[in-house]
Coordinates of C-alpha atoms in Angstrom, one line a residue:
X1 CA -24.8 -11.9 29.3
X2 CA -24.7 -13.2 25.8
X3 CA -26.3 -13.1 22.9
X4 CA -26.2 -15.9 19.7
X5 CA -28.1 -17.3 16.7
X6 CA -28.8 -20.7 17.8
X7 CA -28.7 -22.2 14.1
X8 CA -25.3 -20.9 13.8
X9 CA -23.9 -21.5 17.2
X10 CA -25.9 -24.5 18.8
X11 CA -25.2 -24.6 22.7
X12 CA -26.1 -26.4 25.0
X13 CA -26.7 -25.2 28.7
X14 CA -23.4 -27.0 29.5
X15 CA -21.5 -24.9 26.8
X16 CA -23.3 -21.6 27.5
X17 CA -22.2 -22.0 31.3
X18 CA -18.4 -22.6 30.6
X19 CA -18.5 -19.8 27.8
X20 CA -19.6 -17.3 29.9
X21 CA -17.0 -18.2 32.6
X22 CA -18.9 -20.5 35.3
X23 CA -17.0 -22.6 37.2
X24 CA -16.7 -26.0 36.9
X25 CA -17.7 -27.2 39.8
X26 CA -20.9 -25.3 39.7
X27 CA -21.9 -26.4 35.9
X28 CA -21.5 -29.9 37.3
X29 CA -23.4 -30.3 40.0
X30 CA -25.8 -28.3 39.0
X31 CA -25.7 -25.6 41.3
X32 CA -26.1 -23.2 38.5
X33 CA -28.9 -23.6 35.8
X34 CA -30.1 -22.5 32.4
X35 CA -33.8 -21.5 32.7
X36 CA -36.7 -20.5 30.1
X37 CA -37.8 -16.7 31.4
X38 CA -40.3 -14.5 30.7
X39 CA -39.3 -10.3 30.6
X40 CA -41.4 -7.7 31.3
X41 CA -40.2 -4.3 30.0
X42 CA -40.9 -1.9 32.7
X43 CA -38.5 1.0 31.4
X44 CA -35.9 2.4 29.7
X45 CA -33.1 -0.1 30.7
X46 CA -35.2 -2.1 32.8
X47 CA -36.6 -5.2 33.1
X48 CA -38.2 -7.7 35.5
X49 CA -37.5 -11.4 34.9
X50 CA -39.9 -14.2 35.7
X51 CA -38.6 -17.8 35.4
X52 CA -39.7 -20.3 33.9
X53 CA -39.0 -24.4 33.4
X54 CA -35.1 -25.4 33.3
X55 CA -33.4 -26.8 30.4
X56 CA -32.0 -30.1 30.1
X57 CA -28.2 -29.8 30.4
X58 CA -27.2 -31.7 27.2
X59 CA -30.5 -30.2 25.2
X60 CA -29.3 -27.4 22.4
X61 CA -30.8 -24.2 23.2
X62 CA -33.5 -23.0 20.7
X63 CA -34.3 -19.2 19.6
X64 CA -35.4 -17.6 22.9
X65 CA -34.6 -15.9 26.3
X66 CA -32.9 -17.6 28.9
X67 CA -31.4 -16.8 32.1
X68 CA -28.9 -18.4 34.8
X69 CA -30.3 -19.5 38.1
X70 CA -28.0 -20.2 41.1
X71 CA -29.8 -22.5 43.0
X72 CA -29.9 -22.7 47.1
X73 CA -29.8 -19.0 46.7
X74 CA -32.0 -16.7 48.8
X75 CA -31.8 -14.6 45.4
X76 CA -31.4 -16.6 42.7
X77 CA -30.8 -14.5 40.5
X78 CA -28.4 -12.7 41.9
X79 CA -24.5 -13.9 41.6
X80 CA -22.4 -14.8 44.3
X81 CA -19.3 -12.3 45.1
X82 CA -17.0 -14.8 44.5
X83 CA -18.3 -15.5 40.3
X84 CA -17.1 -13.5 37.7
X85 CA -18.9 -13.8 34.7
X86 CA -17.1 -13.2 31.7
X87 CA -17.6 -9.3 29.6
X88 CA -16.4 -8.4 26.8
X89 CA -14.5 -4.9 27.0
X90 CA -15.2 -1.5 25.6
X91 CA -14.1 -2.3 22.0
X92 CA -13.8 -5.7 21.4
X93 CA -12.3 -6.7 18.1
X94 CA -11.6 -9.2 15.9
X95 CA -7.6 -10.5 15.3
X96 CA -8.0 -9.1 11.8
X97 CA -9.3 -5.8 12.8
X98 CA -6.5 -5.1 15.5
X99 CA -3.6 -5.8 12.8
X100 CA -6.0 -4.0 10.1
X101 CA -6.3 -0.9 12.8
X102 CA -2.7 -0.8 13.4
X103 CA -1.4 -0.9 10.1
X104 CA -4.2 1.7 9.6
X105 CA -1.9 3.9 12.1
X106 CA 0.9 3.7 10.2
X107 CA -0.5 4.5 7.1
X108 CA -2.5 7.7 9.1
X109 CA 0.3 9.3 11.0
X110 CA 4.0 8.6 8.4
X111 CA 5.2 9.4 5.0
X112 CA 3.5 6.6 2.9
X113 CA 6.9 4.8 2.1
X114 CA 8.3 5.0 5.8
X115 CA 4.5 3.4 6.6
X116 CA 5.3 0.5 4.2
X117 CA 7.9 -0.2 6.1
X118 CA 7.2 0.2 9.2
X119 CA 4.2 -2.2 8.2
X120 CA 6.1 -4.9 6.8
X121 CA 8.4 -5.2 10.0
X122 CA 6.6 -5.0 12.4
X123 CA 4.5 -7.7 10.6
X124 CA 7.6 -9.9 9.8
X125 CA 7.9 -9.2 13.9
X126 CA 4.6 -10.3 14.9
X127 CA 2.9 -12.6 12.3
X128 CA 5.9 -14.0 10.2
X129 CA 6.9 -17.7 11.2
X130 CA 10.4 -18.3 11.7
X131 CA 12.3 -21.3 9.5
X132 CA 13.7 -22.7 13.0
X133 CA 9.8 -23.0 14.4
X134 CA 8.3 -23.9 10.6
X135 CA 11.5 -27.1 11.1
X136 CA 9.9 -28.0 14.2
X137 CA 6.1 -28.4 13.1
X138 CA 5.4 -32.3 13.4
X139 CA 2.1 -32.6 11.7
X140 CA 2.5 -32.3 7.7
X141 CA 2.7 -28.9 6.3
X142 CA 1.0 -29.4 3.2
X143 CA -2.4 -30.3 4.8
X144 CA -5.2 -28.0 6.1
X145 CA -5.6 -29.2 9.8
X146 CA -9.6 -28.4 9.8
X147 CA -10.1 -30.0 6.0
X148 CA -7.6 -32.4 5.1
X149 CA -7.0 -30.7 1.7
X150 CA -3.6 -31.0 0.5
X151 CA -1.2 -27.7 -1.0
X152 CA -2.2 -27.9 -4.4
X153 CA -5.9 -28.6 -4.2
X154 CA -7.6 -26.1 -6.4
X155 CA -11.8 -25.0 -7.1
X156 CA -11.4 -27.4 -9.9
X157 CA -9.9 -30.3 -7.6
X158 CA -12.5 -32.0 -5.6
X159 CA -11.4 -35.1 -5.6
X160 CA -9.3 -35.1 -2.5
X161 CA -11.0 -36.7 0.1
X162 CA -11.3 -34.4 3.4
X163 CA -9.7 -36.0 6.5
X164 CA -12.2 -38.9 7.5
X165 CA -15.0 -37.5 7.1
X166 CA -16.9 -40.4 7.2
X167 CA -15.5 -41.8 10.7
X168 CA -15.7 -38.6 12.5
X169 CA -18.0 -38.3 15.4
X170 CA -21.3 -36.2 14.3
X171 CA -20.6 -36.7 10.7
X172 CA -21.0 -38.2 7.6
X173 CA -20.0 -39.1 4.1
X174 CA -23.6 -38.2 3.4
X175 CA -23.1 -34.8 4.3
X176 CA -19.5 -34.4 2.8
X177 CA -21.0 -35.2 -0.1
X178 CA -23.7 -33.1 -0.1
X179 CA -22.1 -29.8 -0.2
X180 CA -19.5 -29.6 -3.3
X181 CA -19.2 -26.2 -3.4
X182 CA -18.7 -25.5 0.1
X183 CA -15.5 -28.1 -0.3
X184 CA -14.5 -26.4 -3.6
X185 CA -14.4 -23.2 -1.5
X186 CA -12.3 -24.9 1.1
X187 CA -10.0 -26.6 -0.9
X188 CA -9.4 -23.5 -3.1
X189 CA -6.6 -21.6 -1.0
X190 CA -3.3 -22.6 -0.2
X191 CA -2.1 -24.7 2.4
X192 CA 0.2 -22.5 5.1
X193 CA 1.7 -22.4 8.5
X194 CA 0.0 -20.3 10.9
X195 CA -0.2 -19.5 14.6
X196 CA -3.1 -20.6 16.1
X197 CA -2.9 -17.9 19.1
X198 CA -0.5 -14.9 17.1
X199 CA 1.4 -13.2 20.1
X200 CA 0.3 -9.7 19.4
X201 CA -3.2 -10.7 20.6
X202 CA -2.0 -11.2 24.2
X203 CA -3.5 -8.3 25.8
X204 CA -5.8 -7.3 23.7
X205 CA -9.6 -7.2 24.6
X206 CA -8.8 -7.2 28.0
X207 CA -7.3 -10.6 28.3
X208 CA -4.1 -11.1 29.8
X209 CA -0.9 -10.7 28.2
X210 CA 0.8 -13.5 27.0
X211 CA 4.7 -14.1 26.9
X212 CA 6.7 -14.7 23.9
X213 CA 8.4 -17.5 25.2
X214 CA 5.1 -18.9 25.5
X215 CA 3.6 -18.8 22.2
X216 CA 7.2 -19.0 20.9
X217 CA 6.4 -22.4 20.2
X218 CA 5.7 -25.1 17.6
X219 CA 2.7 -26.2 19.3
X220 CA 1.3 -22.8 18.5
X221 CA 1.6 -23.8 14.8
X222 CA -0.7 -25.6 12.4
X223 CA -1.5 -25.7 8.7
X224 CA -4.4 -24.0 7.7
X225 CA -6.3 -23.4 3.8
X226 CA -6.3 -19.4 3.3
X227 CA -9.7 -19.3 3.3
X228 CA -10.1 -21.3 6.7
X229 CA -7.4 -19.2 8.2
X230 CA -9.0 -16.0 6.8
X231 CA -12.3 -17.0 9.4
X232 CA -9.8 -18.1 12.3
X233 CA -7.8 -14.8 12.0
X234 CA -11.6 -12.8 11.7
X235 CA -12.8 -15.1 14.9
X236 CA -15.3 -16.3 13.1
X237 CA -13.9 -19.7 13.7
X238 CA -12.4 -21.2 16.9
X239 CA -11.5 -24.7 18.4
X240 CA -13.2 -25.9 21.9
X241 CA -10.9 -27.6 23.4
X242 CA -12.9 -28.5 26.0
X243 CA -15.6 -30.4 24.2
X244 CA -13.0 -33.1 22.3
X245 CA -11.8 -30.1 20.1
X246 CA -15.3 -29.4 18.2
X247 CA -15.2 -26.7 15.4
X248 CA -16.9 -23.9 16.3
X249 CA -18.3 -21.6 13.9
X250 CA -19.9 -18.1 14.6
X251 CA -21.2 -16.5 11.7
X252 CA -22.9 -17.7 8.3
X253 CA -19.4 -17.6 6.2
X254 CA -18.0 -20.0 8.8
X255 CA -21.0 -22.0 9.3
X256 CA -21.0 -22.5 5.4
X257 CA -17.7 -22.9 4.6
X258 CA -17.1 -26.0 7.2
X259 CA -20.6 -27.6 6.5
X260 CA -18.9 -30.5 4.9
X261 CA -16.0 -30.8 7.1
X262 CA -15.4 -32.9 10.1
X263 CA -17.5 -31.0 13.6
X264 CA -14.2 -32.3 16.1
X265 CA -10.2 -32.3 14.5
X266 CA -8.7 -35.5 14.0
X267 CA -5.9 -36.6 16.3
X268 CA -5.4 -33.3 18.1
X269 CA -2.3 -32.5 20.2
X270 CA -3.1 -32.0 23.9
X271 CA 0.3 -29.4 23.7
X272 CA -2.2 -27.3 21.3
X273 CA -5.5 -27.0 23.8
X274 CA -3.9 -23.7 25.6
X275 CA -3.3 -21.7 22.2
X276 CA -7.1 -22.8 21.3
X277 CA -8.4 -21.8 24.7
X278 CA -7.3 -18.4 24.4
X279 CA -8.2 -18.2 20.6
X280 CA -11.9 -19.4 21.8
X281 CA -11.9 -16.6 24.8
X282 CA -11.0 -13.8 22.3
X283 CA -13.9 -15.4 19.9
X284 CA -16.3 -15.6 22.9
X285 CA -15.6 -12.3 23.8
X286 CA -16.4 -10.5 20.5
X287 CA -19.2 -13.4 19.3
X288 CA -21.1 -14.6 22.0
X289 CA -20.5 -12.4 25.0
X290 CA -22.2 -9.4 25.7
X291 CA -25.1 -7.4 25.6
X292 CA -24.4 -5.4 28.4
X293 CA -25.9 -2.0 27.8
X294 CA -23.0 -0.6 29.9
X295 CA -20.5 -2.2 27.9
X296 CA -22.0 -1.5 25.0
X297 CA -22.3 2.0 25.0
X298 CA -20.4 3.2 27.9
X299 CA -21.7 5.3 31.0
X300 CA -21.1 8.7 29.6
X301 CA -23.2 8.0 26.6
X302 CA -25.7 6.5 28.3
X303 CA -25.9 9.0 31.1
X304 CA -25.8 12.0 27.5
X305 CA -28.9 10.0 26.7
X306 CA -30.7 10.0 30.2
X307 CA -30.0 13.8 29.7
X308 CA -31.4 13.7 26.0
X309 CA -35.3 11.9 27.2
X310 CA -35.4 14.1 29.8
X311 CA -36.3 16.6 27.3
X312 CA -39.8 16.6 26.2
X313 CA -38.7 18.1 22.7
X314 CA -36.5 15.5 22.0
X315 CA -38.5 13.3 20.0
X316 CA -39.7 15.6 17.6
X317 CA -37.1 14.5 14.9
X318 CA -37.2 10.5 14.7
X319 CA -35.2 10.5 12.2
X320 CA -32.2 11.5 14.4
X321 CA -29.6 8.7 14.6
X322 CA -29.7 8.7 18.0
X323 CA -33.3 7.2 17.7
X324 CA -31.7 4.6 15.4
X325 CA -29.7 3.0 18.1
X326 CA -30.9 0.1 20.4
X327 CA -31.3 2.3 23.0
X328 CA -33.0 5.0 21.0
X329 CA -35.6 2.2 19.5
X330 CA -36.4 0.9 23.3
X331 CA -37.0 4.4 24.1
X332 CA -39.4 4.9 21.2
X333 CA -41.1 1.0 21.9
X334 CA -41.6 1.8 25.4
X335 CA -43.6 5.9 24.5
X336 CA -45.3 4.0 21.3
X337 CA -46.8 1.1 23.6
X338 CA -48.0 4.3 26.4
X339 CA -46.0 2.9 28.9
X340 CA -45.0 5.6 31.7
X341 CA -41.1 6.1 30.7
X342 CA -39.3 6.7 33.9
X343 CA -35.1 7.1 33.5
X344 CA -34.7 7.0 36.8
X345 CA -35.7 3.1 37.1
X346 CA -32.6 1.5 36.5
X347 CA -31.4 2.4 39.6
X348 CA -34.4 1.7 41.4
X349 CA -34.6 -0.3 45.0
X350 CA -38.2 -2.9 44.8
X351 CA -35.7 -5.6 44.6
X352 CA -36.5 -7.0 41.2
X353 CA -33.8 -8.4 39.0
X354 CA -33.0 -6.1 36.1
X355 CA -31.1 -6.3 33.1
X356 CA -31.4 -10.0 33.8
X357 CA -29.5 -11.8 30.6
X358 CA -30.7 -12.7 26.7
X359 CA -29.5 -15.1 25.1

């Protein structure tokens, strides 16, 4: 499941597919497809899915509900044992938020000097770029890798021209010089070496560890502005490596900040496309994937909340924050429109296709 604002993140059906963790083979000979549907809301947690006409592989999806079709099925909604779609786990953050919630430990459980230090190794340890790697970085240090801007460029500095912004594919000089401020803003932070994949993140969100011989390496290294880097450490920014390095960006910050800037990096490295494949999955994961009411909640809370409708009483109070939640405002749409509220229908066996995905 997945869910997006399409003037944000534009997709196509082809890049919607390979996000959610389709195979290949499938998304290319189109044995899996992106349809239009129509949902009927027939409980609490259940829905009946009616498709509609597919769309075009390379067309962007617009605002709407969609949902992904394996065709020569006797089912087709239904996916094949052998497909594992790609969901985000219980708690899904950000790169920022893991370092911010450790540090957060620190501070919470030591002495407040002992968690100064204990901060500042362990991020020394973890984040900190050793000279002997920094020596080893073959692309100029002093230029942001995503805008071109040099060390020195300041808000007042606008001069610098942004790495061929002109000749890149999907843009133009037009549009570069269009947006001033949103290259001001760019070109305002220092320019400094950063890992594109930092090694603590292997692991986290359910992803698979990574070693630290592998991103023990140079090609996990690049120059980034401070403000671009603050995005790309947030996940609000990735690379696809995948669709000739395209900059992604997944929330209004990002989307602003990179308006101006080139949509695919110039001259990129295949040694970096593993480091920005897994910065992309962790980015996927908390940005695009999702919507899984079981993920998103957890059983026990939802199965505390089957417990809490069962009670007639229970929505006497609407101003209880439990009615403030998604679930609690389905609940309330599904009474307000008289429909017969059943709890018991997610489980039931008609053979419809529930919780079908939203995109």
């Amino acid at each position: 499941m997945s869910g997006f604002n399409a003037q944000i993140i534009p997709v196509t059906p082809e890049t919607l597919l390979r996000w959610i963790g389709m195979p290949a083979g499938l998304i290319s000979n189109s044995q899996i497809v992106v349809k239009h549907v129509r949902l009927e809301h027939r409980g609490i947690f259940d829905y009946r899915v009616y498709p509609l006409e597919a769309v075009p592989s390379s067309e962007n999806l617009s605002a709407g509900v969609y949902g992904c079709f394996f065709e020569g099925q006797p089912d087709p909604t239904s996916i094949p044992k052998d497909i594992k779609p790609m969901l985000p786990a219980i708690n899904t953050r950000s790169f920022k938020q893991i370092c911010s919630d450790h540090d957060g430990y620190f501070r919470d459980n030591l002495p407040s000097a002992d968690a100064k230090v204990r901060i500042e190794q362990y991020s020394s340890k973890h984040y900190s770029i050793p000279d002997d790697l920094r020596d080893k970085v073959s692309v100029p240090h002093d230029e942001c890798i995503f805008t071109g801007y040099p060390r020195k460029a300041t808000t007042s500095d606008t001069s610098a021209e942004p790495m061929s912004a002109a000749t890149t594919p999907g843009h133009t000089s037009n549009a570069a010089s269009e947006s001033t401020s949103s290259i001001s803003s760019a070109a305002a932070g220092p320019v400094e070496l950063y890992w594109i994949f930092p090694r603590r993140m292997g692991g986290e969100n359910g992803v698979r560890d990574v070693t630290l011989e592998e991103c023990r390496t140079p090609n996990n290294i690049l120059p980034m502005g401070s403000n671009v880097h603050e995005l790309w450490f947030a996940n609000e920014l990735s690379v696809d490596a995948d669709d000739r390095y395209r900059i992604r960006t997944f929330t209004e910050a990002a989307a602003s900040l990179m308006a101006s800037f080139p949509e695919r990096l110039e001259n990129p490295r295949p040694e970096w496309a593993f480091y920005f494949r897994l910065h992309l999955l962790h980015t996927c994961l908390l940005r695009f994937c999702g919507g899984d009411i079981y993920t998103e909640y957890g059983y026990r809370r939802i199965a505390d909340f089957h417990a809490l409708v069962a009670d007639t009483g229970a929505v006497a109070n609407r101003e209880d924050p439990i009615w403030q939640t998604e679930m609690g405002k389905e609940y309330l749409g599904l009474l307000d429109t008289g429909k017969q509220v059943d709890t018991e229908t997610i489980d039931d066996d008609d053979g419809a296709s529930d919780g079908e995905d939203e995109f």
